[in-house]
Amino acid sequence: MAKKPGQSVRGSTTGRPIMVLLDALGRRWALRVLWELSSGPSSFRDLQARCGDVSPTSLNARLKDLRDLQLVALTEEGYALTRHGRDLAARLGPLNAWANTWAKALG
Amino acid sequence: MAKKPGQSVRGSTTGRPIMVLLDALGRRWALRVLWELSSGPSSFRDLQARCGDVSPTSLNARLKDLRDLQLVALTEEGYALTRHGRDLAARLGPLNAWANTWAKALG
DNA sequence: TGAGTTTGCTACGTTTTCCGTAGCATGGAG
DNA sequence: CTCCATGCTACGGAAAACGTAGCAAACTCA
């Protein structure tokens, strides 16, 4: 069961939403799943393939978390971002451009 | 040694910068460290305290990664964000406001 | 109806990561 | 020399993530 805002997480007992969020996004595959789903719904197995054949165990654990946090939901079209999830993913989108310039500077 | 752009990471063999970034940020304490350092440089032990007394082992591992990726550097004032690091952290800043409305909606 | 396919997902045993505690080495201050 | 703060490592145990195999339910098509 994923920790929700208001609950104590690793490194913060205050339950501040940003701390809960940073903790949740810091788990393996969390960011990647949001990223992949931002381009549309996906079945479990499709999502698994998009994530480089991540094991179903790991994928399912992260999906459980993200569903608890109401960022992802299982719909008739497969796994999809919720309204909150889309909102969050929209803020992560620009990271792609940033990452490219960062990579170029790293040479 | 942290994986750099161009190198294969978990779930992606292409080395695309965004994939490398998502993988790096998906490690424990990575996001939190960037977050804490965005409000100014910090000594190792201070940073440790800010992160809820994270173990030095974990903190140091993550700092090594972030230094490899040139997001963090050890300066005369302590650990600090590099130019790239500040740039990235600036894009994470707005997540705080988002997290608050998200938490309120989850309430 | 019944064989084949695709779905989401779990069981299980192994590997990797993370963690807490203790403490070392260096350097500055008194 | 003593005291204290610094960055950091060693070590053993706990938790998280992993790969492989495969189940049960729903669909497809004969």
mmCIF file of C-alpha atoms (C1' of nucleotides) in Angstrom:
data_model
loop_
_atom_site.group_PDB
_atom_site.id
_atom_site.type_symbol
_atom_site.label_atom_id
_atom_site.label_comp_id
_atom_site.label_asym_id
_atom_site.label_seq_id
_atom_site.Cartn_x
_atom_site.Cartn_y
_atom_site.Cartn_z
ATOM 1 C CA MET A 1 0.000 0.000 0.000
ATOM 2 C CA ALA A 2 1.496 3.327 -1.072
ATOM 3 C CA LYS A 3 1.841 6.191 1.367
ATOM 4 C CA LYS A 4 -0.603 9.024 0.760
ATOM 5 C CA PRO A 5 -0.273 12.736 1.484
ATOM 6 C CA GLY A 6 -0.575 13.287 5.226
ATOM 7 C CA GLN A 7 1.247 10.074 6.009
ATOM 8 C CA SER A 8 4.830 9.808 7.126
ATOM 9 C CA VAL A 9 7.303 8.715 4.443
ATOM 10 C CA ARG A 10 10.996 7.968 4.276
ATOM 11 C CA GLY A 11 12.877 11.039 5.408
ATOM 12 C CA SER A 12 9.865 13.096 6.399
ATOM 13 C CA THR A 13 7.356 12.616 9.168
ATOM 14 C CA THR A 14 5.333 15.686 8.311
ATOM 15 C CA GLY A 15 3.269 14.143 5.541
ATOM 16 C CA ARG A 16 3.855 17.180 3.360
ATOM 17 C CA PRO A 17 2.457 16.399 -0.087
ATOM 18 C CA ILE A 18 5.692 17.228 -1.879
ATOM 19 C CA MET A 19 7.600 14.798 0.333
ATOM 20 C CA VAL A 20 5.099 12.067 -0.315
ATOM 21 C CA LEU A 21 5.339 12.783 -4.016
ATOM 22 C CA LEU A 22 9.139 12.768 -4.092
ATOM 23 C CA ASP A 23 9.137 9.493 -2.219
ATOM 24 C CA ALA A 24 6.626 7.911 -4.579
ATOM 25 C CA LEU A 25 8.346 9.105 -7.750
ATOM 26 C CA GLY A 26 11.651 7.883 -6.363
ATOM 27 C CA ARG A 27 10.553 4.289 -6.611
ATOM 28 C CA ARG A 28 11.686 2.231 -9.510
ATOM 29 C CA TRP A 29 9.630 2.539 -12.707
ATOM 30 C CA ALA A 30 7.280 5.126 -11.256
ATOM 31 C CA LEU A 31 8.510 7.993 -13.405
ATOM 32 C CA ARG A 32 8.904 5.748 -16.412
ATOM 33 C CA VAL A 33 5.343 4.475 -16.181
ATOM 34 C CA LEU A 34 3.968 7.999 -15.983
ATOM 35 C CA TRP A 35 6.128 8.910 -18.934
ATOM 36 C CA GLU A 36 4.939 6.013 -21.075
ATOM 37 C CA LEU A 37 1.297 6.490 -20.197
ATOM 38 C CA SER A 38 1.446 10.173 -21.061
ATOM 39 C CA SER A 39 1.264 9.193 -24.711
ATOM 40 C CA GLY A 40 -1.936 7.229 -24.202
ATOM 41 C CA PRO A 41 -3.478 4.220 -22.481
ATOM 42 C CA SER A 42 -1.715 0.899 -22.603
ATOM 43 C CA SER A 43 -2.513 -2.665 -21.674
ATOM 44 C CA PHE A 44 -0.489 -4.249 -18.900
ATOM 45 C CA ARG A 45 1.553 -6.265 -21.323
ATOM 46 C CA ASP A 46 2.003 -3.418 -23.734
ATOM 47 C CA LEU A 47 3.192 -1.196 -20.934
ATOM 48 C CA GLN A 48 5.544 -3.939 -19.878
ATOM 49 C CA ALA A 49 7.010 -4.015 -23.379
ATOM 50 C CA ARG A 50 7.330 -0.233 -23.541
ATOM 51 C CA CYS A 51 9.356 -0.372 -20.356
ATOM 52 C CA GLY A 52 11.913 -2.717 -21.829
ATOM 53 C CA ASP A 53 10.230 -5.895 -20.639
ATOM 54 C CA VAL A 54 10.201 -4.969 -16.985
ATOM 55 C CA SER A 55 9.121 -7.942 -14.888
ATOM 56 C CA PRO A 56 5.387 -8.149 -14.200
ATOM 57 C CA THR A 57 6.131 -8.279 -10.490
ATOM 58 C CA SER A 58 7.846 -4.920 -10.493
ATOM 59 C CA LEU A 59 5.422 -3.313 -12.898
ATOM 60 C CA ASN A 60 2.425 -4.446 -10.944
ATOM 61 C CA ALA A 61 3.867 -3.178 -7.668
ATOM 62 C CA ARG A 62 4.381 0.264 -9.129
ATOM 63 C CA LEU A 63 0.969 0.303 -10.787
ATOM 64 C CA LYS A 64 -0.591 -0.522 -7.421
ATOM 65 C CA ASP A 65 1.174 2.451 -5.874
ATOM 66 C CA LEU A 66 0.223 4.808 -8.652
ATOM 67 C CA ARG A 67 -3.377 3.659 -8.474
ATOM 68 C CA ASP A 68 -3.435 4.229 -4.723
ATOM 69 C CA LEU A 69 -2.197 7.735 -5.354
ATOM 70 C CA GLN A 70 -4.864 8.182 -8.004
ATOM 71 C CA LEU A 71 -2.380 9.014 -10.695
ATOM 72 C CA VAL A 72 -3.169 5.946 -12.775
ATOM 73 C CA ALA A 73 -6.328 3.903 -13.255
ATOM 74 C CA LEU A 74 -7.295 0.743 -15.061
ATOM 75 C CA THR A 75 -9.933 1.689 -17.619
ATOM 76 C CA GLU A 76 -11.662 -0.087 -20.462
ATOM 77 C CA GLU A 77 -8.849 1.034 -22.716
ATOM 78 C CA GLY A 78 -6.194 -0.342 -20.421
ATOM 79 C CA TYR A 79 -4.009 1.461 -17.927
ATOM 80 C CA ALA A 80 -4.342 5.212 -18.243
ATOM 81 C CA LEU A 81 -3.436 8.399 -16.465
ATOM 82 C CA THR A 82 -6.138 9.925 -14.328
ATOM 83 C CA ARG A 83 -6.829 13.637 -14.375
ATOM 84 C CA HIS A 84 -4.211 14.108 -11.685
ATOM 85 C CA GLY A 85 -1.833 11.843 -13.532
ATOM 86 C CA ARG A 86 -2.175 13.790 -16.758
ATOM 87 C CA ASP A 87 -1.629 16.985 -14.850
ATOM 88 C CA LEU A 88 1.549 15.675 -13.302
ATOM 89 C CA ALA A 89 2.814 14.144 -16.519
ATOM 90 C CA ALA A 90 2.299 17.461 -18.254
ATOM 91 C CA ARG A 91 4.772 18.978 -15.837
ATOM 92 C CA LEU A 92 7.288 16.231 -16.510
ATOM 93 C CA GLY A 93 6.987 16.541 -20.275
ATOM 94 C CA PRO A 94 9.411 19.466 -20.615
ATOM 95 C CA LEU A 95 12.088 17.353 -18.983
ATOM 96 C CA ASN A 96 12.659 15.708 -22.335
ATOM 97 C CA ALA A 97 13.925 18.877 -23.957
ATOM 98 C CA TRP A 98 15.949 19.700 -20.897
ATOM 99 C CA ALA A 99 17.526 16.243 -20.853
ATOM 100 C CA ASN A 100 18.640 16.664 -24.434
ATOM 101 C CA THR A 101 20.502 19.894 -23.847
ATOM 102 C CA TRP A 102 21.901 18.456 -20.644
ATOM 103 C CA ALA A 103 23.198 15.418 -22.526
ATOM 104 C CA LYS A 104 24.732 17.620 -25.190
ATOM 105 C CA ALA A 105 26.535 19.680 -22.571
ATOM 106 C CA LEU A 106 27.830 16.544 -20.905
ATOM 107 C CA GLY A 107 29.417 15.599 -24.206
ATOM 108 C CA MET B 1 29.220 4.640 -11.265
ATOM 109 C CA ALA B 2 26.036 6.238 -12.565
ATOM 110 C CA LYS B 3 24.910 5.704 -16.108
ATOM 111 C CA LYS B 4 25.315 8.707 -18.355
ATOM 112 C CA PRO B 5 23.354 9.805 -21.417
ATOM 113 C CA GLY B 6 24.236 7.554 -24.314
ATOM 114 C CA GLN B 7 24.551 4.524 -22.089
ATOM 115 C CA SER B 8 22.014 1.765 -21.725
ATOM 116 C CA VAL B 9 19.877 1.896 -18.576
ATOM 117 C CA ARG B 10 17.200 -0.239 -17.023
ATOM 118 C CA GLY B 11 14.338 -0.525 -19.464
ATOM 119 C CA SER B 12 16.014 1.284 -22.324
ATOM 120 C CA THR B 13 18.996 0.345 -24.426
ATOM 121 C CA THR B 14 18.898 3.468 -26.580
ATOM 122 C CA GLY B 15 20.704 5.772 -24.182
ATOM 123 C CA ARG B 16 18.141 8.501 -24.811
ATOM 124 C CA PRO B 17 18.826 11.291 -22.334
ATOM 125 C CA ILE B 18 15.295 11.320 -20.964
ATOM 126 C CA MET B 19 15.505 7.608 -20.196
ATOM 127 C CA VAL B 20 18.807 8.041 -18.429
ATOM 128 C CA LEU B 21 17.331 10.907 -16.465
ATOM 129 C CA LEU B 22 14.192 9.031 -15.468
ATOM 130 C CA ASP B 23 16.324 6.121 -14.351
ATOM 131 C CA ALA B 24 18.617 8.337 -12.299
ATOM 132 C CA LEU B 25 15.818 10.301 -10.672
ATOM 133 C CA GLY B 26 14.049 7.033 -9.899
ATOM 134 C CA ARG B 27 16.751 6.057 -7.434
ATOM 135 C CA ARG B 28 16.127 6.563 -3.772
ATOM 136 C CA TRP B 29 16.856 10.047 -2.410
ATOM 137 C CA ALA B 30 17.850 11.448 -5.796
ATOM 138 C CA LEU B 31 14.830 13.713 -6.120
ATOM 139 C CA ARG B 32 14.911 14.588 -2.460
ATOM 140 C CA VAL B 33 18.556 15.635 -2.574
ATOM 141 C CA LEU B 34 17.938 17.882 -5.558
ATOM 142 C CA TRP B 35 14.981 19.312 -3.731
ATOM 143 C CA GLU B 36 16.902 20.067 -0.563
ATOM 144 C CA LEU B 37 19.874 21.517 -2.376
ATOM 145 C CA SER B 38 17.667 23.825 -4.401
ATOM 146 C CA SER B 39 17.426 26.051 -1.350
ATOM 147 C CA GLY B 40 21.189 26.394 -1.083
ATOM 148 C CA PRO B 41 24.424 24.486 -0.423
ATOM 149 C CA SER B 42 24.643 22.073 2.447
ATOM 150 C CA SER B 43 27.331 20.116 4.204
ATOM 151 C CA PHE B 44 27.150 16.350 4.015
ATOM 152 C CA ARG B 45 25.895 16.061 7.557
ATOM 153 C CA ASP B 46 23.485 18.923 7.193
ATOM 154 C CA LEU B 47 22.074 17.400 4.063
ATOM 155 C CA GLN B 48 21.760 14.133 5.909
ATOM 156 C CA ALA B 49 19.740 15.863 8.622
ATOM 157 C CA ARG B 50 17.517 17.638 6.103
ATOM 158 C CA CYS B 51 16.692 14.270 4.612
ATOM 159 C CA GLY B 52 15.426 12.903 7.881
ATOM 160 C CA ASP B 53 18.718 11.352 8.945
ATOM 161 C CA VAL B 54 19.147 9.202 5.906
ATOM 162 C CA SER B 55 22.061 6.820 6.365
ATOM 163 C CA PRO B 56 25.412 8.135 5.139
ATOM 164 C CA THR B 57 25.767 5.038 2.983
ATOM 165 C CA SER B 58 22.652 5.806 0.994
ATOM 166 C CA LEU B 59 23.250 9.512 0.836
ATOM 167 C CA ASN B 60 26.785 9.095 -0.361
ATOM 168 C CA ALA B 61 25.775 6.614 -3.028
ATOM 169 C CA ARG B 62 23.242 9.043 -4.402
ATOM 170 C CA LEU B 63 25.615 11.992 -4.202
ATOM 171 C CA LYS B 64 28.148 9.996 -6.198
ATOM 172 C CA ASP B 65 25.556 9.414 -8.904
ATOM 173 C CA LEU B 66 24.474 13.018 -8.993
ATOM 174 C CA ARG B 67 28.064 14.167 -9.185
ATOM 175 C CA ASP B 68 28.747 11.800 -12.057
ATOM 176 C CA LEU B 69 25.794 13.306 -13.843
ATOM 177 C CA GLN B 70 27.102 16.781 -13.085
ATOM 178 C CA LEU B 71 23.971 17.824 -11.304
ATOM 179 C CA VAL B 72 25.683 18.234 -7.939
ATOM 180 C CA ALA B 73 29.214 19.208 -6.946
ATOM 181 C CA LEU B 74 31.161 19.470 -3.741
ATOM 182 C CA THR B 75 32.230 23.089 -3.402
ATOM 183 C CA GLU B 76 33.861 25.164 -0.697
ATOM 184 C CA GLU B 77 30.408 25.872 0.671
ATOM 185 C CA GLY B 78 29.504 22.210 0.814
ATOM 186 C CA TYR B 79 27.405 20.177 -1.582
ATOM 187 C CA ALA B 80 25.674 22.376 -4.116
ATOM 188 C CA LEU B 81 23.739 22.174 -7.345
ATOM 189 C CA THR B 82 25.714 22.751 -10.514
ATOM 190 C CA ARG B 83 24.367 24.919 -13.298
ATOM 191 C CA HIS B 84 22.624 21.874 -14.747
ATOM 192 C CA GLY B 85 21.372 20.923 -11.335
ATOM 193 C CA ARG B 86 19.865 24.328 -10.700
ATOM 194 C CA ASP B 87 18.259 24.212 -14.100
ATOM 195 C CA LEU B 88 16.680 20.858 -13.398
ATOM 196 C CA ALA B 89 15.628 21.781 -9.878
ATOM 197 C CA ALA B 90 13.928 24.873 -11.236
ATOM 198 C CA ARG B 91 11.715 22.609 -13.283
ATOM 199 C CA LEU B 92 10.893 20.503 -10.256
ATOM 200 C CA GLY B 93 10.027 23.497 -8.105
ATOM 201 C CA PRO B 94 6.473 23.893 -9.389
ATOM 202 C CA LEU B 95 5.747 20.340 -8.272
ATOM 203 C CA ASN B 96 5.296 21.665 -4.771
ATOM 204 C CA ALA B 97 2.234 23.693 -5.665
ATOM 205 C CA TRP B 98 0.894 20.846 -7.756
ATOM 206 C CA ALA B 99 1.361 18.374 -4.915
ATOM 207 C CA ASN B 100 -0.653 20.574 -2.606
ATOM 208 C CA THR B 101 -3.702 20.739 -4.835
ATOM 209 C CA TRP B 102 -3.318 17.036 -5.543
ATOM 210 C CA ALA B 103 -3.299 16.296 -1.822
ATOM 211 C CA LYS B 104 -6.329 18.464 -1.271
ATOM 212 C CA ALA B 105 -8.226 16.641 -3.993
ATOM 213 C CA LEU B 106 -7.226 13.277 -2.540
ATOM 214 C CA GLY B 107 -8.319 14.391 0.928
ATOM 215 C "C1'" DT C 1 -18.407 -26.457 -27.821
ATOM 216 C "C1'" DG C 2 -13.974 -26.452 -27.630
ATOM 217 C "C1'" DA C 3 -9.269 -25.022 -29.005
ATOM 218 C "C1'" DG C 4 -6.389 -21.022 -29.200
ATOM 219 C "C1'" DT C 5 -5.110 -16.383 -27.823
ATOM 220 C "C1'" DT C 6 -4.753 -12.449 -24.873
ATOM 221 C "C1'" DT C 7 -5.666 -10.457 -20.715
ATOM 222 C "C1'" DG C 8 -4.135 -8.994 -15.783
ATOM 223 C "C1'" DC C 9 -1.634 -10.738 -12.404
ATOM 224 C "C1'" DT C 10 0.654 -13.950 -8.725
ATOM 225 C "C1'" DA C 11 4.212 -17.544 -6.684
ATOM 226 C "C1'" DC C 12 8.649 -18.324 -5.747
ATOM 227 C "C1'" DG C 13 13.435 -18.151 -5.269
ATOM 228 C "C1'" DT C 14 17.400 -15.142 -6.343
ATOM 229 C "C1'" DT C 15 19.880 -10.858 -6.780
ATOM 230 C "C1'" DT C 16 20.337 -6.120 -6.057
ATOM 231 C "C1'" DT C 17 19.648 -2.167 -3.435
ATOM 232 C "C1'" DC C 18 19.101 0.085 0.649
ATOM 233 C "C1'" DC C 19 19.608 0.605 5.414
ATOM 234 C "C1'" DG C 20 21.434 1.450 10.511
ATOM 235 C "C1'" DT C 21 25.304 1.448 13.400
ATOM 236 C "C1'" DA C 22 29.846 2.099 14.297
ATOM 237 C "C1'" DG C 23 33.823 4.358 13.437
ATOM 238 C "C1'" DC C 24 38.044 6.019 10.681
ATOM 239 C "C1'" DA C 25 40.876 9.851 8.761
ATOM 240 C "C1'" DT C 26 41.479 14.640 8.056
ATOM 241 C "C1'" DG C 27 41.455 19.408 9.372
ATOM 242 C "C1'" DG C 28 40.529 23.532 12.041
ATOM 243 C "C1'" DA C 29 40.027 25.852 16.814
ATOM 244 C "C1'" DG C 30 41.368 26.580 21.387
ATOM 245 C "C1'" DC D 1 47.380 17.998 22.707
ATOM 246 C "C1'" DT D 2 42.447 18.004 23.036
ATOM 247 C "C1'" DC D 3 38.101 18.817 21.168
ATOM 248 C "C1'" DC D 4 34.932 18.895 17.675
ATOM 249 C "C1'" DA D 5 33.174 18.894 12.914
ATOM 250 C "C1'" DT D 6 33.964 17.297 8.484
ATOM 251 C "C1'" DG D 7 33.385 13.687 4.516
ATOM 252 C "C1'" DC D 8 33.038 9.167 4.134
ATOM 253 C "C1'" DT D 9 33.577 3.763 4.498
ATOM 254 C "C1'" DA D 10 32.895 -1.234 6.516
ATOM 255 C "C1'" DC D 11 29.894 -4.385 7.773
ATOM 256 C "C1'" DG D 12 25.850 -7.247 8.380
ATOM 257 C "C1'" DG D 13 20.980 -7.441 8.034
ATOM 258 C "C1'" DA D 14 16.412 -5.959 5.880
ATOM 259 C "C1'" DA D 15 13.760 -4.608 2.166
ATOM 260 C "C1'" DA D 16 12.981 -3.902 -2.604
ATOM 261 C "C1'" DA D 17 13.354 -5.396 -7.122
ATOM 262 C "C1'" DC D 18 14.142 -9.023 -10.258
ATOM 263 C "C1'" DG D 19 13.376 -13.197 -13.837
ATOM 264 C "C1'" DT D 20 10.837 -17.175 -14.847
ATOM 265 C "C1'" DA D 21 6.961 -19.810 -14.889
ATOM 266 C "C1'" DG D 22 2.332 -20.104 -15.035
ATOM 267 C "C1'" DC D 23 -2.700 -19.464 -13.460
ATOM 268 C "C1'" DA D 24 -7.603 -17.905 -14.122
ATOM 269 C "C1'" DA D 25 -10.779 -15.245 -16.718
ATOM 270 C "C1'" DA D 26 -12.336 -13.262 -20.963
ATOM 271 C "C1'" DC D 27 -12.325 -13.091 -25.803
ATOM 272 C "C1'" DT D 28 -12.004 -15.202 -30.833
ATOM 273 C "C1'" DC D 29 -12.936 -18.083 -34.123
ATOM 274 C "C1'" DA D 30 -14.201 -22.473 -35.753
#
